[in-house]
Short mmCIF file of C-alpha atoms in Angstrom, two decimals:
data_model
loop_
_atom_site.label_atom_id
_atom_site.label_comp_id
_atom_site.label_asym_id
_atom_site.label_seq_id
_atom_site.Cartn_x
_atom_site.Cartn_y
_atom_site.Cartn_z
CA SER C 1 25.98 -31.15 50.85
CA GLU C 2 29.11 -29.72 52.20
CA LYS C 3 28.56 -31.48 55.32
CA THR C 4 27.77 -34.70 53.83
CA LEU C 5 31.05 -34.53 51.94
CA ALA C 6 33.03 -33.77 55.04
CA SER C 7 31.61 -36.84 56.75
CA ASP C 8 32.46 -38.90 53.61
CA VAL C 9 36.12 -37.60 53.78
CA GLU C 10 36.34 -38.24 57.51
CA GLU C 11 35.24 -41.71 57.12
CA ILE C 12 38.00 -42.30 54.49
CA SER C 13 40.60 -41.34 57.11
CA LEU C 14 39.04 -42.94 60.25
CA ASN C 15 36.82 -45.82 59.53
CA ALA C 16 37.74 -49.15 58.23
CA ILE C 17 37.28 -49.53 54.43
CA LEU C 18 34.84 -52.25 53.72
CA LEU C 19 35.08 -54.70 50.88
CA THR C 20 31.40 -53.82 50.12
CA GLN C 21 31.20 -51.02 47.80
CA TYR C 22 31.15 -47.60 49.71
CA GLY C 23 27.51 -46.33 49.85
CA GLY C 24 28.10 -42.62 50.98
CA SER C 25 25.69 -40.24 49.39
CA ILE C 26 28.45 -38.21 47.44
CA LEU C 27 31.54 -40.32 47.04
CA GLY C 28 29.67 -43.65 46.96
CA PRO C 29 28.19 -43.17 43.48
CA ILE C 30 31.59 -41.57 42.12
CA ALA C 31 33.50 -44.57 43.53
CA LYS C 32 31.05 -46.88 41.83
CA VAL C 33 31.72 -45.18 38.41
CA LEU C 34 35.38 -45.21 39.05
CA GLY C 35 35.20 -48.91 40.01
CA TRP C 36 33.41 -49.64 36.71
CA ILE C 37 36.27 -48.13 34.74
CA MET C 38 38.91 -49.93 36.80
CA ASN C 39 37.14 -53.17 36.35
CA GLY C 40 36.80 -52.61 32.72
CA ILE C 41 40.52 -51.84 32.41
CA PHE C 42 41.50 -54.98 34.28
CA TRP C 43 39.19 -57.03 32.31
CA VAL C 44 40.70 -55.82 29.00
CA LEU C 45 44.37 -56.37 30.32
CA ASP C 46 43.23 -59.87 31.35
CA LYS C 47 41.90 -60.75 27.74
CA ILE C 48 45.30 -59.65 26.23
CA GLY C 49 47.14 -61.78 28.62
CA ILE C 50 48.49 -59.07 31.12
CA PRO C 51 46.04 -59.02 34.19
CA ASN C 52 48.21 -56.73 36.28
CA ILE C 53 47.06 -54.27 39.04
CA GLY C 54 49.99 -51.86 38.87
CA LEU C 55 49.49 -51.60 35.11
CA ALA C 56 45.73 -51.08 35.58
CA ILE C 57 46.66 -48.47 38.15
CA ILE C 58 48.65 -46.52 35.52
CA ILE C 59 46.18 -46.65 32.81
CA PHE C 60 43.23 -45.88 35.18
CA THR C 61 45.20 -42.67 36.50
CA ILE C 62 45.87 -41.61 32.81
CA VAL C 63 42.19 -41.94 31.97
CA ILE C 64 40.99 -40.04 35.12
CA TYR C 65 43.29 -37.14 34.62
CA LEU C 66 42.40 -36.92 30.94
CA LEU C 67 38.76 -36.60 31.98
CA LEU C 68 39.55 -33.88 34.48
CA MET C 69 41.69 -31.96 31.97
CA PRO C 70 39.03 -29.53 30.99
CA PHE C 71 38.66 -28.52 34.57
CA THR C 72 42.50 -28.10 34.91
CA ILE C 73 42.76 -25.86 31.88
CA LYS C 74 39.91 -23.70 33.19
CA GLN C 75 41.67 -23.31 36.49
CA GLN C 76 44.83 -22.42 34.66
CA LYS C 77 43.08 -19.80 32.50
CA PHE C 78 41.52 -18.37 35.87
CA SER C 79 45.07 -18.14 37.44
CA LYS C 80 46.44 -16.38 34.20
CA LEU C 81 43.58 -13.75 34.23
CA SER C 82 44.03 -13.34 37.90
CA ALA C 83 47.84 -12.63 37.51
CA LYS C 84 47.04 -9.86 35.14
CA MET C 85 44.31 -8.23 37.36
CA ASN C 86 45.93 -8.59 40.52
CA PRO C 87 47.94 -5.31 40.39
CA GLU C 88 44.75 -3.55 39.91
CA LEU C 89 43.11 -5.27 42.99
CA GLN C 90 46.19 -4.71 45.11
CA ALA C 91 46.17 -0.88 43.98
CA ILE C 92 42.45 -0.71 45.27
CA GLN C 93 43.27 -2.40 48.58
CA LYS C 94 46.01 -0.03 49.02
CA ARG C 95 43.92 3.04 48.47
CA TYR C 96 41.52 1.93 50.97
CA GLU C 97 43.95 0.46 53.47
CA GLY C 98 42.81 1.66 56.90
CA LYS C 99 39.47 2.86 55.89
CA LYS C 100 36.69 1.16 57.93
CA ASP C 101 33.91 3.37 57.27
CA ASN C 102 30.58 2.14 55.46
CA ASP C 103 31.16 4.36 52.54
CA SER C 104 34.79 3.36 51.97
CA MET C 105 34.03 -0.33 52.25
CA MET C 106 31.02 -0.06 49.87
CA ALA C 107 33.22 1.99 47.31
CA MET C 108 36.11 -0.66 47.64
CA GLN C 109 33.52 -3.33 46.99
CA GLN C 110 32.14 -1.72 44.06
CA GLU C 111 35.52 -1.02 42.42
CA THR C 112 36.69 -4.75 43.11
CA LYS C 113 33.48 -5.83 41.43
CA ALA C 114 34.09 -3.60 38.38
CA VAL C 115 37.69 -4.97 37.89
CA TYR C 116 36.34 -8.61 38.07
CA ALA C 117 33.56 -7.66 35.64
CA LYS C 118 36.06 -6.02 33.53
CA TYR C 119 38.09 -9.40 33.14
CA GLY C 120 35.03 -11.54 33.06
CA VAL C 121 35.86 -13.68 35.75
CA SER C 122 34.20 -14.85 39.10
CA PRO C 123 36.02 -14.56 42.45
CA THR C 124 35.10 -18.08 43.21
CA GLY C 125 36.17 -19.31 39.75
CA SER C 126 39.17 -21.35 40.95
CA CYS C 127 37.31 -22.74 43.98
CA VAL C 128 34.47 -24.24 41.76
CA GLN C 129 36.99 -26.05 39.72
CA MET C 130 38.59 -27.37 42.76
CA LEU C 131 35.20 -28.44 44.49
CA ILE C 132 34.38 -30.44 41.22
CA GLN C 133 37.57 -32.35 41.18
CA MET C 134 37.81 -33.01 44.97
CA PRO C 135 35.00 -35.59 45.37
CA ILE C 136 36.58 -37.43 42.42
CA LEU C 137 40.06 -37.56 43.71
CA PHE C 138 38.85 -38.73 47.22
CA ALA C 139 36.83 -41.41 45.58
CA LEU C 140 39.89 -42.60 43.85
CA TYR C 141 41.44 -43.61 47.06
CA ARG C 142 38.30 -45.65 47.73
CA VAL C 143 38.87 -47.71 44.73
CA PHE C 144 42.75 -48.18 44.97
CA MET C 145 42.68 -49.10 48.73
CA ASN C 146 40.19 -51.52 48.01
CA VAL C 147 40.39 -53.17 44.60
CA PRO C 148 38.48 -56.42 45.22
CA ALA C 149 35.44 -54.54 46.00
CA TYR C 150 35.41 -52.82 42.40
CA VAL C 151 37.22 -55.40 40.29
CA ASN C 152 35.50 -58.81 40.20
CA GLN C 153 38.36 -60.77 39.01
CA VAL C 154 40.43 -59.82 41.81
CA LYS C 155 37.81 -60.67 44.32
CA GLU C 156 37.04 -64.13 42.58
CA ALA C 157 40.84 -64.86 43.02
CA PHE C 158 40.25 -65.34 46.81
CA PHE C 159 37.60 -68.04 46.11
CA PRO C 160 37.29 -70.98 47.21
CA MET C 161 39.99 -70.52 49.66
CA VAL C 162 38.29 -67.69 51.67
CA GLU C 163 34.99 -69.74 51.98
CA LYS C 164 36.72 -72.77 53.41
CA LEU C 165 38.81 -70.47 55.74
CA ALA C 166 35.77 -68.74 57.10
CA ASN C 167 34.43 -72.27 58.03
CA THR C 168 37.58 -73.16 59.87
CA ALA C 169 37.57 -72.92 63.68
CA GLY C 170 39.94 -70.07 64.75
CA SER C 171 40.20 -68.25 61.71
CA ALA C 172 38.46 -65.10 62.61
CA GLU C 173 40.51 -64.86 65.97
CA PHE C 174 43.86 -65.41 63.87
CA LEU C 175 42.91 -62.82 61.06
CA SER C 176 41.73 -60.25 63.71
CA ASN C 177 44.90 -60.43 65.77
CA SER C 178 47.07 -57.38 64.83
CA GLU C 179 50.36 -59.52 65.74
CA ASN C 180 49.45 -61.87 62.88
CA PHE C 181 48.12 -59.12 60.29
CA SER C 182 49.40 -55.54 60.60
CA ASN C 183 46.25 -54.06 58.95
CA ALA C 184 43.88 -56.24 61.17
CA ALA C 185 43.37 -53.15 63.63
CA MET C 186 41.72 -51.31 60.71
CA TYR C 187 38.97 -53.81 60.58
CA ALA C 188 38.50 -54.27 64.45
CA LYS C 189 34.88 -52.99 64.18
CA GLN C 190 34.02 -55.34 61.49
CA PHE C 191 34.96 -58.46 63.34
CA THR C 192 32.61 -57.28 66.31
CA ASN C 193 30.02 -56.25 63.87
CA GLU C 194 26.70 -57.89 64.50
CA ALA C 195 26.54 -59.22 60.79
CA PHE C 196 29.92 -61.04 61.44
CA THR C 197 28.96 -62.35 64.87
CA SER C 198 25.65 -63.51 63.81
CA GLY C 199 27.32 -65.64 61.00
CA ASN C 200 26.53 -63.64 57.84
CA ALA C 201 28.65 -65.71 55.41
CA GLU C 202 29.06 -62.99 52.88
CA TYR C 203 30.13 -60.30 55.48
CA ILE C 204 32.65 -62.56 57.08
CA GLN C 205 34.19 -63.55 53.67
CA ASN C 206 34.29 -59.98 52.66
CA THR C 207 35.98 -59.11 56.12
CA PHE C 208 38.66 -61.68 55.59
CA ILE C 209 39.24 -60.39 51.84
CA ASP C 210 39.73 -57.01 53.32
CA VAL C 211 42.51 -58.15 55.70
CA LEU C 212 44.13 -60.64 53.08
CA TYR C 213 44.25 -58.30 50.30
CA LYS C 214 46.49 -55.97 52.36
CA ALA C 215 48.52 -58.93 53.74
CA SER C 216 52.35 -59.13 53.12
CA THR C 217 53.99 -62.22 51.75
CA SER C 218 55.40 -63.29 55.14
CA GLU C 219 51.70 -63.03 56.62
CA TRP C 220 50.44 -65.28 53.90
CA LYS C 221 53.12 -67.65 54.67
CA ASN C 222 52.27 -67.46 58.31
CA LEU C 223 48.58 -68.05 57.36
CA ALA C 224 49.37 -71.22 55.52
CA ASP C 225 51.71 -72.44 58.40
CA HIS C 226 48.90 -72.06 60.85
CA PHE C 227 46.21 -73.74 58.85
CA PRO C 228 48.25 -76.79 57.24
CA THR C 229 44.86 -78.32 56.06
CA LEU C 230 44.28 -75.30 53.74
CA ALA C 231 47.98 -74.78 52.89
CA THR C 232 47.52 -75.74 49.27
CA GLU C 233 44.49 -73.38 48.87
CA ILE C 234 46.18 -70.56 50.55
CA THR C 235 49.50 -70.85 48.78
CA ASP C 236 47.69 -71.00 45.48
CA THR C 237 45.68 -67.73 46.25
CA MET C 238 48.66 -66.11 47.48
CA GLN C 239 50.71 -67.01 44.24
CA LYS C 240 47.62 -65.63 42.18
CA MET C 241 47.65 -62.48 44.03
CA GLU C 242 51.42 -62.03 43.77
CA HIS C 243 51.08 -62.52 40.08
CA TYR C 244 48.32 -59.78 39.82
CA ASN C 245 50.25 -57.51 42.07
CA ASN C 246 53.77 -57.96 40.53
CA PHE C 247 54.76 -54.92 38.65
CA LEU C 248 58.62 -54.55 37.60
CA GLY C 249 59.50 -57.11 40.30
CA LEU C 250 57.86 -55.23 43.08
CA ASN C 251 54.69 -56.80 44.82
CA MET C 252 52.13 -53.72 44.74
CA GLY C 253 50.35 -55.43 48.00
CA ASN C 254 53.65 -54.94 50.16
CA SER C 255 54.99 -51.74 51.44
CA PRO C 256 58.41 -50.50 50.37
CA SER C 257 59.35 -50.67 53.99
CA TYR C 258 58.45 -54.26 54.09
CA THR C 259 60.29 -55.03 50.63
CA VAL C 260 63.52 -53.21 51.91
CA HIS C 261 63.48 -55.06 55.20
CA GLU C 262 63.21 -58.44 53.54
CA ALA C 263 65.82 -57.60 50.77
CA ILE C 264 68.33 -56.66 53.46
CA ALA C 265 67.60 -59.81 55.25
CA ALA C 266 68.15 -61.61 52.20
CA GLY C 267 71.13 -59.72 50.88
CA ALA C 268 69.29 -58.63 47.73
CA TRP C 269 70.55 -55.16 47.51
CA LEU C 270 69.14 -54.62 43.88
CA MET C 271 65.57 -55.12 45.50
CA VAL C 272 66.63 -52.64 48.28
CA VAL C 273 66.96 -50.16 45.49
CA ALA C 274 63.87 -51.15 43.77
CA GLY C 275 61.82 -50.77 47.29
CA LEU C 276 63.40 -47.33 47.84
CA ALA C 277 62.56 -46.29 44.32
CA ILE C 278 58.58 -45.93 45.08
CA PRO C 279 59.09 -43.16 47.68
CA VAL C 280 62.00 -41.44 46.06
CA LEU C 281 60.06 -41.09 42.79
CA SER C 282 57.05 -40.13 44.62
CA ALA C 283 58.99 -37.00 46.04
CA LEU C 284 60.73 -36.25 42.96
CA THR C 285 57.55 -36.11 40.90
CA GLN C 286 55.71 -34.27 43.41
CA TRP C 287 58.55 -31.69 43.50
CA LEU C 288 58.32 -31.47 39.78
CA ASN C 289 54.71 -30.83 40.05
CA VAL C 290 55.21 -27.92 42.28
CA LYS C 291 57.85 -26.33 39.95
CA LEU C 292 55.66 -26.51 36.92
CA MET C 293 52.62 -25.04 38.64
CA PRO C 294 52.09 -21.40 37.93
CA GLN C 295 53.73 -19.45 41.03
CA ALA C 296 52.03 -16.54 42.66
CA SER C 297 53.76 -13.22 42.23
CA ASP C 298 56.03 -11.96 45.35
CA ALA C 299 55.27 -8.41 44.59
CA SER C 300 52.32 -8.01 46.33
CA SER C 301 52.13 -5.27 48.93
CA ASN C 302 49.36 -6.81 50.99
CA ASN C 303 50.64 -8.56 54.12
CA ASP C 304 47.78 -11.15 54.07
CA ASN C 305 48.76 -12.21 50.63
CA SER C 306 52.42 -12.32 51.71
CA SER C 307 51.70 -14.38 54.53
CA MET C 308 49.41 -16.83 52.45
CA ALA C 309 52.27 -17.08 49.79
CA ALA C 310 54.75 -17.85 52.32
CA SER C 311 52.52 -20.61 53.80
CA MET C 312 51.98 -22.05 50.25
CA LYS C 313 55.66 -22.05 49.66
CA MET C 314 56.35 -24.04 52.89
CA MET C 315 53.58 -26.48 52.09
CA ASN C 316 54.99 -26.95 48.66
CA ASN C 317 58.31 -27.94 50.11
CA VAL C 318 57.11 -30.18 52.85
CA MET C 319 54.56 -32.19 50.44
CA PRO C 320 57.29 -33.96 48.62
CA ILE C 321 58.86 -35.13 51.83
CA MET C 322 55.52 -36.22 53.36
CA SER C 323 54.68 -38.05 50.24
CA ALA C 324 57.93 -40.12 50.45
CA VAL C 325 57.23 -40.85 54.12
CA PHE C 326 53.62 -42.05 53.29
CA CYS C 327 54.61 -44.15 50.37
CA TYR C 328 57.35 -45.76 52.32
CA THR C 329 54.64 -47.38 54.76
CA LEU C 330 51.67 -47.72 52.45
CA PRO C 331 51.29 -50.53 49.94
CA SER C 332 53.34 -49.95 46.70
CA GLY C 333 50.26 -49.88 44.67
CA MET C 334 49.37 -46.53 46.42
CA GLY C 335 52.66 -45.07 45.85
CA LEU C 336 52.43 -46.12 42.17
CA TYR C 337 49.29 -44.17 41.82
CA TRP C 338 50.88 -41.11 43.28
CA ILE C 339 53.77 -41.44 40.91
CA ALA C 340 51.55 -41.99 37.89
CA GLY C 341 49.21 -39.22 38.89
CA SER C 342 52.34 -36.85 39.34
CA VAL C 343 53.75 -37.63 35.95
CA VAL C 344 50.41 -37.20 34.15
CA ARG C 345 49.83 -34.04 35.92
CA SER C 346 53.45 -32.85 35.01
CA VAL C 347 52.88 -33.74 31.28
CA GLN C 348 49.47 -31.91 31.43
CA GLN C 349 50.97 -28.98 33.03
CA VAL C 350 53.59 -28.62 30.29
CA LEU C 351 51.03 -28.77 27.65
CA ILE C 352 48.75 -26.37 29.37
CA ASN C 353 51.52 -23.83 30.05
CA LYS C 354 52.22 -23.91 26.28
CA HIS C 355 48.51 -23.55 25.58
CA ILE C 356 48.19 -20.65 28.09
CA ASP C 357 51.27 -18.80 26.91
CA LYS C 358 50.01 -18.77 23.39
CA MET C 359 46.52 -17.55 24.51
CA ASP C 360 45.64 -14.11 23.60
CA ILE C 361 44.66 -12.66 27.02
CA ASP C 362 42.96 -9.43 25.46
CA ALA C 363 41.00 -11.65 23.32
CA GLN C 364 40.09 -13.89 26.20
CA ILE C 365 38.99 -10.85 28.19
CA LYS C 366 36.75 -9.58 25.19
CA LYS C 367 35.18 -12.91 25.03
CA ASN C 368 34.45 -13.12 28.87
CA LEU C 369 32.99 -9.59 28.64
CA GLU C 370 30.84 -10.51 25.82
CA LYS C 371 29.43 -13.38 27.86
CA ARG C 372 29.25 -11.19 30.95
CA ASP C 373 27.10 -8.46 28.72
CA ALA C 374 24.63 -11.03 27.49
CA LYS C 375 23.90 -12.24 31.02
CA LEU C 376 23.47 -8.50 32.23
CA ARG C 377 21.05 -7.91 29.35
CA LYS C 378 18.93 -11.03 30.45
CA GLN C 379 18.77 -9.39 33.88
CA GLY C 380 17.63 -6.09 32.49
CA ILE C 381 20.87 -4.01 33.16
CA ASP C 382 22.43 -2.07 30.51
CA PRO C 383 25.98 -3.11 30.16
CA ALA C 384 27.27 0.10 28.71
CA LYS C 385 26.41 1.68 32.02
CA LEU C 386 28.38 -0.83 34.08
CA ASN C 387 31.24 -0.55 31.69
CA ASN C 388 31.31 3.22 31.90
CA TYR C 389 31.61 2.76 35.78
CA ALA C 390 34.27 0.15 35.44
CA ASN C 391 36.42 2.21 33.27
CA MET C 392 35.98 5.20 35.68
CA SER C 393 36.80 3.28 38.78
CA THR C 394 39.92 1.63 37.45
CA ARG C 395 41.25 4.61 35.46
CA ASN C 396 43.38 5.61 38.59
CA VAL C 397 44.44 2.06 39.44
CA LYS C 398 46.22 1.87 35.93
CA THR C 399 48.05 4.83 36.29
CA SER C 400 48.89 3.80 39.89
CA SER C 401 50.58 0.71 38.48
CA ALA C 402 52.63 2.51 35.78
CA PRO C 403 56.34 3.22 36.17
CA ALA C 404 57.52 6.39 38.11
CA ALA C 405 58.83 8.06 35.06
CA THR C 406 55.35 7.68 33.45
CA LYS C 407 53.45 8.91 36.45
CA ALA C 408 55.55 12.22 36.53
CA LYS C 409 54.35 12.97 33.04
CA ALA C 410 50.76 12.25 33.49
CA PRO C 411 48.36 14.98 34.72
CA SER C 412 47.41 14.42 38.38
CA MET C 413 44.09 14.99 40.21
CA THR C 414 43.87 16.60 43.71
CA GLN C 415 42.63 14.48 46.38
CA GLU C 416 39.42 16.38 46.56
CA GLN C 417 38.99 15.86 42.80
CA LYS C 418 39.66 12.27 43.31
CA GLU C 419 37.04 11.94 46.13
CA GLU C 420 34.44 13.88 44.14
CA ALA C 421 34.88 11.81 40.91
CA MET C 422 34.68 8.60 43.22
CA ARG C 423 31.39 10.02 44.81
CA LYS C 424 29.77 10.69 41.66
CA ALA C 425 30.88 7.27 40.14
CA THR C 426 29.66 5.64 43.17
CA GLU C 427 26.20 7.48 43.00
CA TYR C 428 25.89 6.80 39.30
CA TYR C 429 26.59 2.98 39.66
CA ASN C 430 24.04 2.77 42.57
CA LYS C 431 21.34 4.59 40.74
CA ASN C 432 21.83 2.57 37.37
CA ALA C 433 22.85 -0.87 38.48
CA ALA C 434 21.61 -1.66 41.97
CA LYS C 435 18.55 -4.18 41.77
CA PRO C 436 15.39 -2.87 43.40
CA GLY C 437 15.33 -4.60 46.86
CA SER C 438 19.22 -5.25 46.95
CA LEU C 439 21.45 -4.17 49.83
CA ALA C 440 22.82 -1.22 47.41
CA SER C 441 19.42 0.06 46.76
CA LYS C 442 18.45 0.14 50.33
CA ALA C 443 21.73 1.92 51.34
CA ASN C 444 20.58 4.45 48.52
CA MET C 445 17.28 4.97 50.20
CA VAL C 446 18.97 5.54 53.65
CA ARG C 447 21.46 8.01 52.29
CA ASP C 448 18.72 10.08 50.46
CA TYR C 449 16.69 10.13 53.61
CA ASN C 450 19.61 11.47 55.67
CA GLU C 451 20.61 14.02 52.98
CA LYS C 452 17.12 15.26 52.97
CA ASN C 453 16.66 15.55 56.65
CA ASN C 454 20.13 17.26 56.88
CA LYS C 455 18.94 19.98 54.41
#
């Protein structure tokens, strides 16, 4: 399934986006459901007299992020619990630093498992939430980049003009020329596809709509000038699409770069500011998102963690700039979606932060442990035995994270006593918690055999 998802993602980036709804095995069904939602929102807006793609994008974004909110809350809870248990995990890593023998590696793994069990979380908890959300977010691009494929009324706005244009000599050559339409290169394969060359009317019309939906105002006017017999139909369709795409004076189908260029040529400096607002707001809202997200602690003694934190920090600083660059060249509708998404995420994050700050972490740990214990009982494992081991293996970790003054007063164990306690704890855990046939139980058999022969 991961391979299929990877191919879906690759097609989003490299292949032309067809007007026909995407049929990928993972993203296809998700995009279809999202398309139904988008179509329903636009239908409602039309019924109340404001059929507007920009407004539909904002409402659609709010709906989707509200649906994803339970996953976001779970992810933040995991981050909060991780922040509390990280000092214990780092202390374990430090204690076994440089020890590569099998016994040390197994003891480290068992201690780490015990800490995760103590807090009732899974090492893959955050990844699972991301994997659930990722296909949905990728599918969103399918819908926003090709609205006519999913919103019936927008597609119908191109008819009957596109039918007449498809039957006009030279229309395919004109629309496939990147000098006439800057987005034509995206659909080069469609113009040479067997369905197109064999005269499949529906495929030809869909390809024309793919190109025209992303056409700028000047490209529409150039089309009308080149086909004067269809000038009335072309102008009417262009005006209808401009009406659908107009949001606060900006055409969502035009890129900010095009809007700024046309505004400078016309001396309309207010439109220059409006055109630049999309990429600037995108960068600012993205930056705000980063600031509101829980930040990892810089106190880690682990070099790998420090390197990862530095990489994440650099990425967080670069992403707002990249967002502004992309928004400047992509259609304004895409930039509006990014801004709306960032604003919704920021509001969500403020509310979630308040909720998490009020959360009783100890009560949450107790709740997680109760769930874990119930699961262990179903597997035939006594939770009390595992809890004894968890307390035994993490006792020294807690004292290692205490302040220096506290450490001086606490009774200390010699290195030999620590190693003996760890050996007994490991032996006890292996005998009582290792499942028959597991790697741990097999390791026990090998150890017992070696000890017997050595005697």
